GROMACS .gro file of C-alpha atoms in nm:
model
  281
    1UNK     CA    1  -0.025  -0.041  -0.009
    2UNK     CA    2   0.165   0.346  -0.136
    3UNK     CA    3   0.204   0.594   0.185
    4UNK     CA    4  -0.009   0.925   0.116
    5UNK     CA    5   0.166   1.197   0.325
    6UNK     CA    6  -0.096   1.473   0.340
    7UNK     CA    7  -0.173   1.781   0.146
    8UNK     CA    8  -0.036   2.100   0.302
    9UNK     CA    9  -0.106   2.452   0.284
   10UNK     CA   10   0.280   2.617   0.150
   11UNK     CA   11   0.088   2.968   0.143
   12UNK     CA   12   0.233   3.027   0.613
   13UNK     CA   13   0.499   2.817   0.490
   14UNK     CA   14   0.780   2.943   0.766
   15UNK     CA   15   0.430   2.891   1.081
   16UNK     CA   16   0.358   2.520   0.934
   17UNK     CA   17   0.721   2.431   0.926
   18UNK     CA   18   0.788   2.574   1.248
   19UNK     CA   19   0.520   2.310   1.377
   20UNK     CA   20   0.659   2.024   1.179
   21UNK     CA   21   1.015   2.078   1.352
   22UNK     CA   22   0.759   2.122   1.714
   23UNK     CA   23   0.592   1.807   1.665
   24UNK     CA   24   0.908   1.599   1.552
   25UNK     CA   25   1.059   1.693   1.911
   26UNK     CA   26   0.727   1.587   2.083
   27UNK     CA   27   0.721   1.293   1.863
   28UNK     CA   28   1.057   1.162   2.033
   29UNK     CA   29   1.016   1.282   2.395
   30UNK     CA   30   0.682   1.086   2.402
   31UNK     CA   31   0.778   0.777   2.280
   32UNK     CA   32   1.148   0.788   2.458
   33UNK     CA   33   0.872   0.828   2.773
   34UNK     CA   34   0.835   0.420   2.799
   35UNK     CA   35   1.244   0.403   2.945
   36UNK     CA   36   1.211   0.674   3.149
   37UNK     CA   37   1.379   0.537   3.436
   38UNK     CA   38   1.444   0.189   3.321
   39UNK     CA   39   1.792   0.274   3.305
   40UNK     CA   40   1.852   0.176   2.928
   41UNK     CA   41   1.986   0.535   2.816
   42UNK     CA   42   2.064   0.340   2.408
   43UNK     CA   43   1.686   0.221   2.426
   44UNK     CA   44   1.555   0.584   2.510
   45UNK     CA   45   1.752   0.726   2.234
   46UNK     CA   46   1.697   0.445   1.936
   47UNK     CA   47   1.364   0.476   2.019
   48UNK     CA   48   1.347   0.930   2.001
   49UNK     CA   49   1.528   0.906   1.687
   50UNK     CA   50   1.257   0.643   1.545
   51UNK     CA   51   0.999   0.908   1.635
   52UNK     CA   52   1.135   1.224   1.457
   53UNK     CA   53   1.298   1.033   1.161
   54UNK     CA   54   0.940   0.922   1.116
   55UNK     CA   55   0.795   1.293   1.162
   56UNK     CA   56   1.059   1.423   0.920
   57UNK     CA   57   0.960   1.128   0.664
   58UNK     CA   58   0.604   1.345   0.672
   59UNK     CA   59   0.772   1.708   0.624
   60UNK     CA   60   0.784   1.854   0.250
   61UNK     CA   61   1.142   1.978   0.336
   62UNK     CA   62   1.502   1.916   0.164
   63UNK     CA   63   1.697   1.866   0.460
   64UNK     CA   64   2.050   1.794   0.557
   65UNK     CA   65   2.167   1.659   0.869
   66UNK     CA   66   2.514   1.897   0.943
   67UNK     CA   67   2.513   1.818   1.332
   68UNK     CA   68   2.396   1.500   1.450
   69UNK     CA   69   2.424   1.276   1.698
   70UNK     CA   70   2.598   0.970   1.705
   71UNK     CA   71   2.989   1.080   1.675
   72UNK     CA   72   2.983   1.197   2.090
   73UNK     CA   73   2.804   0.949   2.253
   74UNK     CA   74   2.814   0.626   2.014
   75UNK     CA   75   2.489   0.624   2.002
   76UNK     CA   76   2.232   0.545   1.812
   77UNK     CA   77   2.113   0.804   1.589
   78UNK     CA   78   2.069   1.029   1.330
   79UNK     CA   79   2.429   1.090   1.207
   80UNK     CA   80   2.542   1.415   1.033
   81UNK     CA   81   2.507   1.398   0.619
   82UNK     CA   82   2.104   1.217   0.692
   83UNK     CA   83   1.825   1.345   0.478
   84UNK     CA   84   1.539   1.418   0.578
   85UNK     CA   85   1.262   1.493   0.461
   86UNK     CA   86   0.999   1.447   0.179
   87UNK     CA   87   1.274   1.586  -0.089
   88UNK     CA   88   0.986   1.684  -0.304
   89UNK     CA   89   1.191   1.945  -0.604
   90UNK     CA   90   1.054   2.276  -0.518
   91UNK     CA   91   1.043   2.235  -0.126
   92UNK     CA   92   1.254   2.448   0.091
   93UNK     CA   93   1.599   2.345   0.212
   94UNK     CA   94   1.778   2.359   0.537
   95UNK     CA   95   2.030   2.258   0.723
   96UNK     CA   96   1.965   2.093   1.063
   97UNK     CA   97   2.141   2.063   1.443
   98UNK     CA   98   2.001   1.748   1.584
   99UNK     CA   99   1.969   1.625   1.901
  100UNK     CA  100   1.678   1.343   1.984
  101UNK     CA  101   1.714   1.310   2.308
  102UNK     CA  102   2.003   1.561   2.558
  103UNK     CA  103   2.055   1.407   2.886
  104UNK     CA  104   2.002   1.025   2.747
  105UNK     CA  105   2.165   0.892   3.097
  106UNK     CA  106   1.865   1.131   3.303
  107UNK     CA  107   1.631   0.969   3.131
  108UNK     CA  108   1.726   0.617   3.222
  109UNK     CA  109   1.766   0.701   3.548
  110UNK     CA  110   1.421   0.871   3.590
  111UNK     CA  111   1.588   1.250   3.637
  112UNK     CA  112   1.499   1.572   3.552
  113UNK     CA  113   1.637   1.796   3.233
  114UNK     CA  114   1.652   1.543   2.915
  115UNK     CA  115   1.523   1.726   2.615
  116UNK     CA  116   1.458   1.661   2.266
  117UNK     CA  117   1.634   1.919   1.998
  118UNK     CA  118   1.632   2.023   1.650
  119UNK     CA  119   1.749   2.370   1.544
  120UNK     CA  120   1.702   2.425   1.168
  121UNK     CA  121   1.811   2.750   0.936
  122UNK     CA  122   1.806   2.783   0.539
  123UNK     CA  123   2.142   2.937   0.358
  124UNK     CA  124   2.161   3.258   0.226
  125UNK     CA  125   2.256   3.289  -0.093
  126UNK     CA  126   2.663   3.242  -0.183
  127UNK     CA  127   2.629   3.055   0.129
  128UNK     CA  128   2.697   2.674   0.172
  129UNK     CA  129   2.580   2.622   0.468
  130UNK     CA  130   2.386   2.799   0.755
  131UNK     CA  131   2.442   2.574   1.063
  132UNK     CA  132   2.809   2.518   1.184
  133UNK     CA  133   2.944   2.133   1.282
  134UNK     CA  134   3.221   2.238   1.523
  135UNK     CA  135   3.480   2.033   1.487
  136UNK     CA  136   3.643   2.016   1.833
  137UNK     CA  137   3.545   1.742   2.100
  138UNK     CA  138   3.378   2.026   2.380
  139UNK     CA  139   3.384   2.389   2.363
  140UNK     CA  140   3.431   2.608   2.651
  141UNK     CA  141   3.065   2.798   2.691
  142UNK     CA  142   2.953   3.131   2.870
  143UNK     CA  143   2.540   3.157   2.874
  144UNK     CA  144   2.283   3.447   3.032
  145UNK     CA  145   2.057   3.600   2.964
  146UNK     CA  146   1.802   3.934   2.840
  147UNK     CA  147   1.891   4.072   3.088
  148UNK     CA  148   2.228   4.144   3.149
  149UNK     CA  149   2.269   4.209   2.721
  150UNK     CA  150   2.059   4.488   2.817
  151UNK     CA  151   2.235   4.557   3.091
  152UNK     CA  152   2.559   4.550   2.905
  153UNK     CA  153   2.416   4.796   2.587
  154UNK     CA  154   2.306   5.073   2.861
  155UNK     CA  155   2.616   5.039   3.129
  156UNK     CA  156   2.893   4.934   2.844
  157UNK     CA  157   3.032   4.724   3.014
  158UNK     CA  158   3.075   4.350   2.817
  159UNK     CA  159   3.123   3.985   2.934
  160UNK     CA  160   3.422   3.771   2.783
  161UNK     CA  161   3.446   3.433   2.849
  162UNK     CA  162   3.797   3.464   2.934
  163UNK     CA  163   3.788   3.675   3.133
  164UNK     CA  164   3.836   3.704   3.518
  165UNK     CA  165   3.562   3.430   3.696
  166UNK     CA  166   3.507   3.738   3.977
  167UNK     CA  167   3.478   3.962   3.740
  168UNK     CA  168   3.226   3.792   3.542
  169UNK     CA  169   3.019   3.754   3.825
  170UNK     CA  170   3.018   4.109   3.938
  171UNK     CA  171   2.904   4.239   3.593
  172UNK     CA  172   2.593   3.989   3.587
  173UNK     CA  173   2.545   3.997   3.921
  174UNK     CA  174   2.437   4.347   3.893
  175UNK     CA  175   2.299   4.326   3.585
  176UNK     CA  176   2.070   4.110   3.722
  177UNK     CA  177   1.985   4.324   4.058
  178UNK     CA  178   2.112   4.054   4.258
  179UNK     CA  179   2.411   4.059   4.502
  180UNK     CA  180   2.712   3.794   4.361
  181UNK     CA  181   2.642   3.605   4.710
  182UNK     CA  182   2.239   3.583   4.579
  183UNK     CA  183   2.371   3.428   4.210
  184UNK     CA  184   2.316   3.107   4.076
  185UNK     CA  185   2.585   2.988   3.820
  186UNK     CA  186   2.486   2.655   3.708
  187UNK     CA  187   2.768   2.350   3.533
  188UNK     CA  188   2.828   1.996   3.473
  189UNK     CA  189   2.980   1.797   3.722
  190UNK     CA  190   3.323   1.722   3.651
  191UNK     CA  191   3.646   1.724   3.692
  192UNK     CA  192   3.755   1.921   3.448
  193UNK     CA  193   3.567   2.216   3.648
  194UNK     CA  194   3.743   2.159   3.945
  195UNK     CA  195   3.924   2.519   3.933
  196UNK     CA  196   3.594   2.673   3.788
  197UNK     CA  197   3.392   2.569   4.073
  198UNK     CA  198   3.689   2.701   4.330
  199UNK     CA  199   3.693   3.016   4.196
  200UNK     CA  200   3.327   3.046   4.153
  201UNK     CA  201   3.269   2.977   4.544
  202UNK     CA  202   3.546   3.171   4.603
  203UNK     CA  203   3.372   3.499   4.498
  204UNK     CA  204   3.063   3.424   4.697
  205UNK     CA  205   2.793   3.244   4.424
  206UNK     CA  206   2.660   2.899   4.405
  207UNK     CA  207   2.662   2.625   4.190
  208UNK     CA  208   2.397   2.405   4.075
  209UNK     CA  209   2.546   2.140   3.930
  210UNK     CA  210   2.398   1.799   3.691
  211UNK     CA  211   2.486   1.549   3.637
  212UNK     CA  212   2.366   1.555   3.240
  213UNK     CA  213   2.158   1.812   3.037
  214UNK     CA  214   2.373   2.052   2.868
  215UNK     CA  215   2.110   2.157   2.689
  216UNK     CA  216   1.833   2.267   2.882
  217UNK     CA  217   2.135   2.384   3.186
  218UNK     CA  218   2.294   2.648   2.897
  219UNK     CA  219   1.920   2.771   2.834
  220UNK     CA  220   1.821   2.837   3.220
  221UNK     CA  221   1.930   3.180   3.272
  222UNK     CA  222   1.737   3.287   2.939
  223UNK     CA  223   1.436   3.172   3.070
  224UNK     CA  224   1.253   3.410   3.338
  225UNK     CA  225   1.139   3.180   3.615
  226UNK     CA  226   1.468   2.985   3.615
  227UNK     CA  227   1.655   3.149   3.898
  228UNK     CA  228   1.993   3.076   3.708
  229UNK     CA  229   2.241   3.351   3.644
  230UNK     CA  230   2.495   3.231   3.423
  231UNK     CA  231   2.592   2.880   3.360
  232UNK     CA  232   2.884   2.808   3.249
  233UNK     CA  233   3.235   2.506   3.161
  234UNK     CA  234   3.330   2.276   2.906
  235UNK     CA  235   3.076   2.024   2.706
  236UNK     CA  236   2.955   1.949   2.369
  237UNK     CA  237   3.051   2.088   2.054
  238UNK     CA  238   2.717   1.976   1.896
  239UNK     CA  239   2.517   2.056   2.174
  240UNK     CA  240   2.656   2.405   2.240
  241UNK     CA  241   2.467   2.496   1.829
  242UNK     CA  242   2.177   2.341   1.962
  243UNK     CA  243   2.179   2.551   2.267
  244UNK     CA  244   2.283   2.880   2.126
  245UNK     CA  245   2.009   2.877   1.868
  246UNK     CA  246   1.750   2.809   2.196
  247UNK     CA  247   1.919   3.106   2.356
  248UNK     CA  248   1.892   3.305   2.053
  249UNK     CA  249   1.489   3.314   2.047
  250UNK     CA  250   1.490   3.379   2.441
  251UNK     CA  251   1.615   3.722   2.379
  252UNK     CA  252   1.975   3.552   2.560
  253UNK     CA  253   2.324   3.511   2.437
  254UNK     CA  254   2.591   3.215   2.445
  255UNK     CA  255   2.946   3.253   2.440
  256UNK     CA  256   3.164   2.931   2.332
  257UNK     CA  257   3.545   2.830   2.222
  258UNK     CA  258   3.704   2.533   2.163
  259UNK     CA  259   3.843   2.359   2.378
  260UNK     CA  260   4.118   2.052   2.271
  261UNK     CA  261   4.066   1.787   2.548
  262UNK     CA  262   4.431   1.707   2.507
  263UNK     CA  263   4.760   1.773   2.305
  264UNK     CA  264   4.641   1.510   2.067
  265UNK     CA  265   4.342   1.703   1.994
  266UNK     CA  266   4.524   2.041   1.945
  267UNK     CA  267   4.792   1.920   1.668
  268UNK     CA  268   4.468   1.726   1.508
  269UNK     CA  269   4.286   2.065   1.481
  270UNK     CA  270   4.556   2.262   1.338
  271UNK     CA  271   4.709   2.003   1.140
  272UNK     CA  272   4.307   2.045   0.995
  273UNK     CA  273   4.368   2.400   0.955
  274UNK     CA  274   4.138   2.443   1.271
  275UNK     CA  275   4.472   2.668   1.419
  276UNK     CA  276   4.312   3.077   1.377
  277UNK     CA  277   3.951   2.886   1.518
  278UNK     CA  278   4.074   2.791   1.813
  279UNK     CA  279   4.112   3.157   2.010
  280UNK     CA  280   3.747   3.244   1.846
  281UNK     CA  281   3.481   3.292   2.041
   0.00000   0.00000   0.00000
């Protein structure tokens, strides 16, 4: 029996496709729900991937995955280079960054902060890709909300990912109208953050340490009721791109910078032509 694709009126193309993307993330989350707390993160990820791919099979787009699953987590996934959508001639083209479930460990343990994510953009004329795949495994990240941006515009202050942490916290505290002692900074609970943790606590701010769920954590400072003032630390590069897209849509901002894990990775990045990008924010 032949599959009949639903008829779609693309006079309001942007609005329709936006909701198609939303439905894809909803389907992924709902299909993974049955694995909540069952200790099998690969099964949860596979369920989310199957549901999301099924929704894309009904979407009249020409989509190519430029940032996908599988490489970082060695998990079942929707991979870089995979084509999504019906690819009917004349359909809009999209570069797609995708993570059917960020925080698979969380869902396997029944913990919160797993999230299903899609970021999509159409390349402008003369531009090959609209979303950039970062070559490093990890990135250093700094994310903050709209109040911080508004404050910096009015006062002329600026944040930089490499500035001293005490100075950074002082600027954000003024922006959100808090004492540094009343601020909350979120980051992944990892040994590599030992020095950053010590500096944050020495400055007087409190920490919200999480086990997994880098994307939801980075977005938190841009949500008005999250009580998280700043996100910082080192996490996956694909998650940085997805988080940045969400943060931008919420009026916040995110700075990120490639973070080679060791000298071997640094040398490989240089050999691959990314030497100038290593210090780029």
